Amino acid sequence: MTELKKSKPFIWRIFFITIGFIALLSWNTVLSNFDYFGLEVGNKVSVVLFLYSCSGLIAFLLFPKLKKLKINFLYILTSILSLVFCVTQFVMPQLKPHQVILTSLNSAIYGFIATVLQSVISEISGSQSPDEMSYVSFGNGLAGIISNIVSMILSKIYLSKDKENSKIYFKVVMINIGVVVVFYVFFFAINYFFDKTFKNFIKKMDQPDLTFGNLVTAPVKIDNAKIIRTNIFLLLAMIVIYIETLLILTRLLPGVIFPLTKYQDKWKTVVDFVLLQRVHHATD
């Protein structure tokens, strides 16, 4: 286990939140557009999901063997391929009349790659203190929230009147992909700046007796109570972000998202109460 000699810098925390975010972003985007696959491949959509899960299980079981290829190599490779196969996952249903076979095959490969990426990210965060694992978990949750909000907004704008139009649905998922690509660009940028700050951090994880830069090999005492408090705080933070986002969207796009007007005051009261409790706790 390793830990920083000094307090962890901002780029350090953002890096671990970002890798957690990117680990689940693409697949959450697929799940958020589940109706699209149901429209294009019909009742075979269950096969698509099964193959993803099945290949993911195989990847999980094979990961100890795959680690021989080096964590750094797997991290770079699966980061790029996860984006590629996320895009092709949405394109394959359009390649008729073989859309079912192609979508299922893509899903199987995609599931394998995504699981390897998640395992690599767990390996990276697990090599550090419990704080880094909490940052990754927060990023995981954030990926689900953002992908759902983006999908919800686009569906209400483009699909509120015609949910069976394949061309319009494809336009919606392409916009979703565009959003995913933007987040991946941000992810690669964060990796670039992180690598400039902590030279070859992931690459040196493949070396025994890790000692480099301002990191030192040292046992980390695990504070279970702190882990629980941190995760509860991050969970509340995600709920607050989600509710505040909905409140903002219903004001900016009245009638487009869904009628939340009568609940806004109640939700705002709940959010303000949570924030005040956190401030009071922090000042005690």
mmCIF file of C-alpha atoms in Angstrom:
data_model
loop_
_atom_site.group_PDB
_atom_site.id
_atom_site.type_symbol
_atom_site.label_atom_id
_atom_site.label_comp_id
_atom_site.label_asym_id
_atom_site.label_seq_id
_atom_site.Cartn_x
_atom_site.Cartn_y
_atom_site.Cartn_z
ATOM 1 C CA MET A 1 0.000 0.000 0.000
ATOM 2 C CA THR A 2 1.151 3.554 -0.649
ATOM 3 C CA GLU A 3 0.272 6.999 0.531
ATOM 4 C CA LEU A 4 1.353 10.548 -0.165
ATOM 5 C CA LYS A 5 3.772 12.179 2.219
ATOM 6 C CA LYS A 6 1.813 15.428 2.084
ATOM 7 C CA SER A 7 -1.866 16.160 1.672
ATOM 8 C CA LYS A 8 -3.210 14.877 -1.602
ATOM 9 C CA PRO A 9 -3.276 17.544 -4.333
ATOM 10 C CA PHE A 10 -6.366 18.426 -6.319
ATOM 11 C CA ILE A 11 -5.226 16.612 -9.490
ATOM 12 C CA TRP A 12 -4.758 13.444 -7.433
ATOM 13 C CA ARG A 13 -8.364 13.422 -6.235
ATOM 14 C CA ILE A 14 -9.767 14.449 -9.617
ATOM 15 C CA PHE A 15 -7.820 11.638 -11.286
ATOM 16 C CA PHE A 16 -9.381 8.940 -9.111
ATOM 17 C CA ILE A 17 -12.875 10.414 -9.419
ATOM 18 C CA THR A 18 -12.438 10.593 -13.193
ATOM 19 C CA ILE A 19 -11.243 7.011 -13.649
ATOM 20 C CA GLY A 20 -14.180 5.826 -11.554
ATOM 21 C CA PHE A 21 -16.479 7.956 -13.683
ATOM 22 C CA ILE A 22 -15.129 6.681 -16.988
ATOM 23 C CA ALA A 23 -15.183 3.052 -15.804
ATOM 24 C CA LEU A 24 -18.996 2.983 -15.891
ATOM 25 C CA LEU A 25 -19.926 5.926 -18.119
ATOM 26 C CA SER A 26 -20.107 4.111 -21.440
ATOM 27 C CA TRP A 27 -22.137 1.130 -20.221
ATOM 28 C CA ASN A 28 -24.450 3.385 -18.198
ATOM 29 C CA THR A 29 -25.047 5.301 -21.420
ATOM 30 C CA VAL A 30 -25.995 2.039 -23.137
ATOM 31 C CA LEU A 31 -28.402 1.146 -20.321
ATOM 32 C CA SER A 32 -29.906 4.638 -20.365
ATOM 33 C CA ASN A 33 -30.802 4.082 -24.021
ATOM 34 C CA PHE A 34 -32.155 0.578 -23.513
ATOM 35 C CA ASP A 35 -35.345 1.382 -25.463
ATOM 36 C CA TYR A 36 -33.254 2.046 -28.563
ATOM 37 C CA PHE A 37 -31.916 -1.505 -28.570
ATOM 38 C CA GLY A 38 -35.375 -2.890 -27.870
ATOM 39 C CA LEU A 39 -36.658 -0.997 -30.893
ATOM 40 C CA GLU A 40 -33.882 -2.206 -33.205
ATOM 41 C CA VAL A 41 -33.279 -5.821 -32.122
ATOM 42 C CA GLY A 42 -36.646 -6.612 -30.533
ATOM 43 C CA ASN A 43 -36.876 -9.312 -27.882
ATOM 44 C CA LYS A 44 -33.265 -10.339 -28.613
ATOM 45 C CA VAL A 45 -32.131 -7.439 -26.447
ATOM 46 C CA SER A 46 -32.021 -9.862 -23.506
ATOM 47 C CA VAL A 47 -29.393 -11.876 -25.404
ATOM 48 C CA VAL A 48 -27.337 -8.714 -25.881
ATOM 49 C CA LEU A 49 -27.351 -8.020 -22.126
ATOM 50 C CA PHE A 50 -26.637 -11.662 -21.273
ATOM 51 C CA LEU A 51 -23.573 -11.797 -23.524
ATOM 52 C CA TYR A 52 -22.228 -8.592 -22.008
ATOM 53 C CA SER A 53 -22.579 -9.984 -18.482
ATOM 54 C CA CYS A 54 -21.264 -13.416 -19.441
ATOM 55 C CA SER A 55 -18.130 -12.080 -21.135
ATOM 56 C CA GLY A 56 -17.640 -9.706 -18.200
ATOM 57 C CA LEU A 57 -17.617 -12.669 -15.828
ATOM 58 C CA ILE A 58 -15.041 -14.427 -18.021
ATOM 59 C CA ALA A 59 -12.861 -11.293 -18.022
ATOM 60 C CA PHE A 60 -13.097 -11.092 -14.229
ATOM 61 C CA LEU A 61 -11.984 -14.711 -13.855
ATOM 62 C CA LEU A 62 -9.127 -14.250 -16.325
ATOM 63 C CA PHE A 63 -7.903 -10.943 -14.904
ATOM 64 C CA PRO A 64 -5.170 -12.487 -12.704
ATOM 65 C CA LYS A 65 -3.697 -13.964 -15.897
ATOM 66 C CA LEU A 66 -4.227 -10.776 -17.894
ATOM 67 C CA LYS A 67 -2.232 -8.782 -15.336
ATOM 68 C CA LYS A 68 0.888 -10.410 -16.758
ATOM 69 C CA LEU A 69 0.441 -8.011 -19.697
ATOM 70 C CA LYS A 70 1.142 -5.149 -17.240
ATOM 71 C CA ILE A 71 -1.408 -2.839 -15.612
ATOM 72 C CA ASN A 72 -0.240 0.209 -17.582
ATOM 73 C CA PHE A 73 -0.710 -1.550 -20.930
ATOM 74 C CA LEU A 74 -4.158 -2.854 -19.966
ATOM 75 C CA TYR A 75 -5.192 0.581 -18.688
ATOM 76 C CA ILE A 76 -4.291 2.382 -21.911
ATOM 77 C CA LEU A 77 -5.649 -0.348 -24.200
ATOM 78 C CA THR A 78 -8.994 -0.848 -22.468
ATOM 79 C CA SER A 79 -9.532 2.910 -21.996
ATOM 80 C CA ILE A 80 -9.359 3.411 -25.758
ATOM 81 C CA LEU A 81 -11.235 0.239 -26.715
ATOM 82 C CA SER A 82 -14.055 0.910 -24.254
ATOM 83 C CA LEU A 83 -14.830 4.122 -26.137
ATOM 84 C CA VAL A 84 -14.558 2.423 -29.537
ATOM 85 C CA PHE A 85 -16.879 -0.430 -28.614
ATOM 86 C CA CYS A 86 -19.320 1.934 -26.907
ATOM 87 C CA VAL A 87 -19.712 3.744 -30.223
ATOM 88 C CA THR A 88 -20.019 0.514 -32.238
ATOM 89 C CA GLN A 89 -22.575 -0.810 -29.732
ATOM 90 C CA PHE A 90 -24.946 1.921 -30.905
ATOM 91 C CA VAL A 91 -24.018 1.588 -34.585
ATOM 92 C CA MET A 92 -24.442 -2.194 -34.912
ATOM 93 C CA PRO A 93 -28.268 -2.160 -34.570
ATOM 94 C CA GLN A 94 -28.384 -0.083 -37.767
ATOM 95 C CA LEU A 95 -26.538 -2.701 -39.844
ATOM 96 C CA LYS A 96 -29.610 -4.605 -41.001
ATOM 97 C CA PRO A 97 -30.460 -7.434 -41.620
ATOM 98 C CA HIS A 98 -27.638 -8.763 -39.404
ATOM 99 C CA GLN A 99 -28.145 -6.288 -36.566
ATOM 100 C CA VAL A 100 -28.927 -8.931 -33.930
ATOM 101 C CA ILE A 101 -25.768 -10.985 -34.545
ATOM 102 C CA LEU A 102 -23.505 -7.935 -34.853
ATOM 103 C CA THR A 103 -24.962 -6.204 -31.793
ATOM 104 C CA SER A 104 -24.667 -9.394 -29.724
ATOM 105 C CA LEU A 105 -21.069 -9.990 -30.841
ATOM 106 C CA ASN A 106 -20.128 -6.391 -30.114
ATOM 107 C CA SER A 107 -21.779 -6.637 -26.689
ATOM 108 C CA ALA A 108 -19.756 -9.742 -25.820
ATOM 109 C CA ILE A 109 -16.437 -8.094 -26.744
ATOM 110 C CA TYR A 110 -17.492 -4.847 -25.106
ATOM 111 C CA GLY A 111 -18.386 -6.610 -21.855
ATOM 112 C CA PHE A 112 -14.964 -8.252 -21.726
ATOM 113 C CA ILE A 113 -13.120 -4.963 -22.334
ATOM 114 C CA ALA A 114 -15.248 -2.941 -19.903
ATOM 115 C CA THR A 115 -14.751 -5.474 -17.112
ATOM 116 C CA VAL A 116 -10.984 -5.549 -17.628
ATOM 117 C CA LEU A 117 -10.945 -1.738 -17.453
ATOM 118 C CA GLN A 118 -12.990 -1.773 -14.236
ATOM 119 C CA SER A 119 -10.666 -4.409 -12.761
ATOM 120 C CA VAL A 120 -7.601 -2.345 -13.688
ATOM 121 C CA ILE A 121 -9.119 0.750 -12.081
ATOM 122 C CA SER A 122 -9.941 -1.254 -8.955
ATOM 123 C CA GLU A 123 -6.331 -2.461 -8.927
ATOM 124 C CA ILE A 124 -5.042 1.116 -9.181
ATOM 125 C CA SER A 125 -7.294 2.523 -6.462
ATOM 126 C CA GLY A 126 -6.855 -0.552 -4.279
ATOM 127 C CA SER A 127 -3.092 -0.039 -4.264
ATOM 128 C CA GLN A 128 -3.628 3.263 -2.461
ATOM 129 C CA SER A 129 -5.521 4.238 0.674
ATOM 130 C CA PRO A 130 -9.283 3.795 1.263
ATOM 131 C CA ASP A 131 -9.764 7.441 0.254
ATOM 132 C CA GLU A 132 -8.878 6.655 -3.359
ATOM 133 C CA MET A 133 -11.384 3.805 -3.402
ATOM 134 C CA SER A 134 -14.033 6.240 -2.154
ATOM 135 C CA TYR A 135 -13.154 8.703 -4.931
ATOM 136 C CA VAL A 136 -13.527 5.936 -7.523
ATOM 137 C CA SER A 137 -16.874 4.883 -6.034
ATOM 138 C CA PHE A 138 -18.063 8.491 -6.188
ATOM 139 C CA GLY A 139 -17.049 8.600 -9.866
ATOM 140 C CA ASN A 140 -18.996 5.376 -10.482
ATOM 141 C CA GLY A 141 -22.149 6.902 -9.033
ATOM 142 C CA LEU A 142 -21.646 10.159 -10.891
ATOM 143 C CA ALA A 143 -21.467 8.251 -14.193
ATOM 144 C CA GLY A 144 -24.907 6.770 -13.579
ATOM 145 C CA ILE A 145 -26.439 10.109 -12.635
ATOM 146 C CA ILE A 146 -25.037 12.059 -15.589
ATOM 147 C CA SER A 147 -25.790 9.390 -18.214
ATOM 148 C CA ASN A 148 -29.390 9.170 -16.991
ATOM 149 C CA ILE A 149 -29.867 12.941 -16.928
ATOM 150 C CA VAL A 150 -28.446 13.363 -20.449
ATOM 151 C CA SER A 151 -30.624 10.548 -21.778
ATOM 152 C CA MET A 152 -33.694 11.924 -20.019
ATOM 153 C CA ILE A 153 -33.223 15.421 -21.432
ATOM 154 C CA LEU A 154 -32.655 14.185 -24.982
ATOM 155 C CA SER A 155 -35.620 11.802 -24.784
ATOM 156 C CA LYS A 156 -37.956 14.565 -23.624
ATOM 157 C CA ILE A 157 -36.753 16.923 -26.341
ATOM 158 C CA TYR A 158 -36.721 14.526 -29.298
ATOM 159 C CA LEU A 159 -38.894 11.546 -28.318
ATOM 160 C CA SER A 160 -41.783 13.056 -26.388
ATOM 161 C CA LYS A 161 -44.110 12.734 -29.387
ATOM 162 C CA ASP A 162 -42.681 9.808 -31.361
ATOM 163 C CA LYS A 163 -40.897 7.017 -29.484
ATOM 164 C CA GLU A 164 -41.101 4.530 -32.355
ATOM 165 C CA ASN A 165 -39.192 6.568 -34.940
ATOM 166 C CA SER A 166 -35.912 4.715 -35.534
ATOM 167 C CA LYS A 167 -34.206 7.648 -37.261
ATOM 168 C CA ILE A 168 -34.969 10.079 -34.452
ATOM 169 C CA TYR A 169 -33.849 7.505 -31.859
ATOM 170 C CA PHE A 170 -30.578 7.048 -33.713
ATOM 171 C CA LYS A 171 -30.087 10.820 -33.681
ATOM 172 C CA VAL A 172 -30.630 10.825 -29.905
ATOM 173 C CA VAL A 173 -28.096 8.054 -29.278
ATOM 174 C CA MET A 174 -25.556 9.773 -31.530
ATOM 175 C CA ILE A 175 -25.863 12.899 -29.376
ATOM 176 C CA ASN A 176 -25.384 10.645 -26.349
ATOM 177 C CA ILE A 177 -22.223 9.282 -27.921
ATOM 178 C CA GLY A 178 -21.034 12.832 -28.554
ATOM 179 C CA VAL A 179 -21.429 13.570 -24.836
ATOM 180 C CA VAL A 180 -19.501 10.383 -23.977
ATOM 181 C CA VAL A 181 -16.683 11.376 -26.355
ATOM 182 C CA VAL A 182 -16.438 14.801 -24.693
ATOM 183 C CA PHE A 183 -16.090 13.159 -21.282
ATOM 184 C CA TYR A 184 -13.444 10.788 -22.651
ATOM 185 C CA VAL A 185 -11.470 13.764 -23.978
ATOM 186 C CA PHE A 186 -11.646 15.236 -20.465
ATOM 187 C CA PHE A 187 -10.545 11.858 -19.073
ATOM 188 C CA PHE A 188 -7.494 11.702 -21.354
ATOM 189 C CA ALA A 189 -6.629 15.317 -20.494
ATOM 190 C CA ILE A 190 -6.754 14.537 -16.762
ATOM 191 C CA ASN A 191 -4.515 11.523 -17.368
ATOM 192 C CA TYR A 192 -2.042 13.721 -19.223
ATOM 193 C CA PHE A 193 -1.788 16.294 -16.413
ATOM 194 C CA PHE A 194 -1.733 13.573 -13.769
ATOM 195 C CA ASP A 195 1.159 11.847 -15.535
ATOM 196 C CA LYS A 196 3.026 15.171 -15.703
ATOM 197 C CA THR A 197 2.613 15.562 -11.951
ATOM 198 C CA PHE A 198 3.224 11.943 -10.940
ATOM 199 C CA LYS A 199 5.642 10.590 -13.525
ATOM 200 C CA ASN A 200 4.698 7.126 -14.796
ATOM 201 C CA PHE A 201 2.495 6.480 -11.767
ATOM 202 C CA ILE A 202 0.544 3.581 -13.309
ATOM 203 C CA LYS A 203 3.531 2.187 -15.193
ATOM 204 C CA LYS A 204 5.517 1.909 -11.987
ATOM 205 C CA MET A 205 2.705 -0.045 -10.352
ATOM 206 C CA ASP A 206 4.030 -3.026 -12.301
ATOM 207 C CA GLN A 207 7.295 -2.812 -10.392
ATOM 208 C CA PRO A 208 7.713 -4.690 -7.102
ATOM 209 C CA ASP A 209 8.336 -2.641 -3.943
ATOM 210 C CA LEU A 210 6.731 0.519 -5.275
ATOM 211 C CA THR A 211 8.721 3.618 -4.271
ATOM 212 C CA PHE A 212 8.840 6.705 -6.462
ATOM 213 C CA GLY A 213 8.269 10.442 -6.642
ATOM 214 C CA ASN A 214 6.660 11.722 -3.491
ATOM 215 C CA LEU A 215 5.147 8.328 -2.739
ATOM 216 C CA VAL A 216 6.568 6.052 -0.089
ATOM 217 C CA THR A 217 5.923 2.441 0.782
ATOM 218 C CA ALA A 218 4.123 2.386 4.092
ATOM 219 C CA PRO A 219 1.392 0.370 5.753
ATOM 220 C CA VAL A 220 -1.973 2.098 5.789
ATOM 221 C CA LYS A 221 -4.154 1.782 8.847
ATOM 222 C CA ILE A 222 -7.709 1.239 7.694
ATOM 223 C CA ASP A 223 -10.270 3.278 9.597
ATOM 224 C CA ASN A 224 -13.585 1.524 8.906
ATOM 225 C CA ALA A 225 -15.608 4.296 10.550
ATOM 226 C CA LYS A 226 -13.954 6.866 8.303
ATOM 227 C CA ILE A 227 -14.692 4.778 5.212
ATOM 228 C CA ILE A 228 -18.359 4.543 6.198
ATOM 229 C CA ARG A 229 -18.573 8.304 6.900
ATOM 230 C CA THR A 230 -16.866 9.141 3.608
ATOM 231 C CA ASN A 231 -19.160 6.892 1.570
ATOM 232 C CA ILE A 232 -22.279 8.236 3.282
ATOM 233 C CA PHE A 233 -21.128 11.793 2.584
ATOM 234 C CA LEU A 234 -20.409 10.962 -1.093
ATOM 235 C CA LEU A 235 -23.793 9.256 -1.412
ATOM 236 C CA LEU A 236 -25.544 12.324 0.007
ATOM 237 C CA ALA A 237 -23.473 14.527 -2.301
ATOM 238 C CA MET A 238 -24.639 12.554 -5.352
ATOM 239 C CA ILE A 239 -28.269 12.781 -4.232
ATOM 240 C CA VAL A 240 -27.919 16.541 -3.729
ATOM 241 C CA ILE A 241 -26.270 16.937 -7.156
ATOM 242 C CA TYR A 242 -29.044 14.915 -8.782
ATOM 243 C CA ILE A 243 -31.875 16.845 -7.125
ATOM 244 C CA GLU A 244 -30.260 20.252 -7.710
ATOM 245 C CA THR A 245 -29.707 19.344 -11.373
ATOM 246 C CA LEU A 246 -33.374 18.442 -11.783
ATOM 247 C CA LEU A 247 -34.441 21.668 -10.074
ATOM 248 C CA ILE A 248 -32.210 23.749 -12.365
ATOM 249 C CA LEU A 249 -33.378 21.907 -15.489
ATOM 250 C CA THR A 250 -37.062 22.314 -14.649
ATOM 251 C CA ARG A 251 -36.492 26.065 -14.351
ATOM 252 C CA LEU A 252 -34.430 26.327 -17.554
ATOM 253 C CA LEU A 253 -36.633 23.959 -19.549
ATOM 254 C CA PRO A 254 -40.136 24.250 -18.059
ATOM 255 C CA GLY A 255 -42.412 21.502 -19.298
ATOM 256 C CA VAL A 256 -39.644 19.753 -21.209
ATOM 257 C CA ILE A 257 -38.259 17.499 -18.490
ATOM 258 C CA PHE A 258 -41.384 16.644 -16.506
ATOM 259 C CA PRO A 259 -43.724 18.604 -14.203
ATOM 260 C CA LEU A 260 -41.746 18.939 -10.975
ATOM 261 C CA THR A 261 -42.900 22.451 -10.182
ATOM 262 C CA LYS A 262 -45.165 21.421 -7.316
ATOM 263 C CA TYR A 263 -42.312 19.474 -5.713
ATOM 264 C CA GLN A 264 -39.548 22.038 -6.149
ATOM 265 C CA ASP A 265 -40.062 23.831 -2.817
ATOM 266 C CA LYS A 266 -40.130 20.558 -0.887
ATOM 267 C CA TRP A 267 -37.020 19.251 -2.660
ATOM 268 C CA LYS A 268 -35.205 22.527 -2.132
ATOM 269 C CA THR A 269 -36.011 22.365 1.586
ATOM 270 C CA VAL A 270 -34.570 18.846 1.780
ATOM 271 C CA VAL A 271 -31.407 19.860 -0.106
ATOM 272 C CA ASP A 272 -30.882 22.960 2.058
ATOM 273 C CA PHE A 273 -31.353 20.869 5.203
ATOM 274 C CA VAL A 274 -28.727 18.343 4.082
ATOM 275 C CA LEU A 275 -26.245 21.087 3.220
ATOM 276 C CA LEU A 276 -26.810 22.863 6.542
ATOM 277 C CA GLN A 277 -26.271 19.610 8.414
ATOM 278 C CA ARG A 278 -22.961 19.092 6.609
ATOM 279 C CA VAL A 279 -21.841 22.655 7.379
ATOM 280 C CA HIS A 280 -22.854 22.300 11.023
ATOM 281 C CA HIS A 281 -20.998 18.985 11.262
ATOM 282 C CA ALA A 282 -17.898 20.478 9.667
ATOM 283 C CA THR A 283 -17.827 23.429 12.055
ATOM 284 C CA ASP A 284 -18.286 21.334 15.211
#
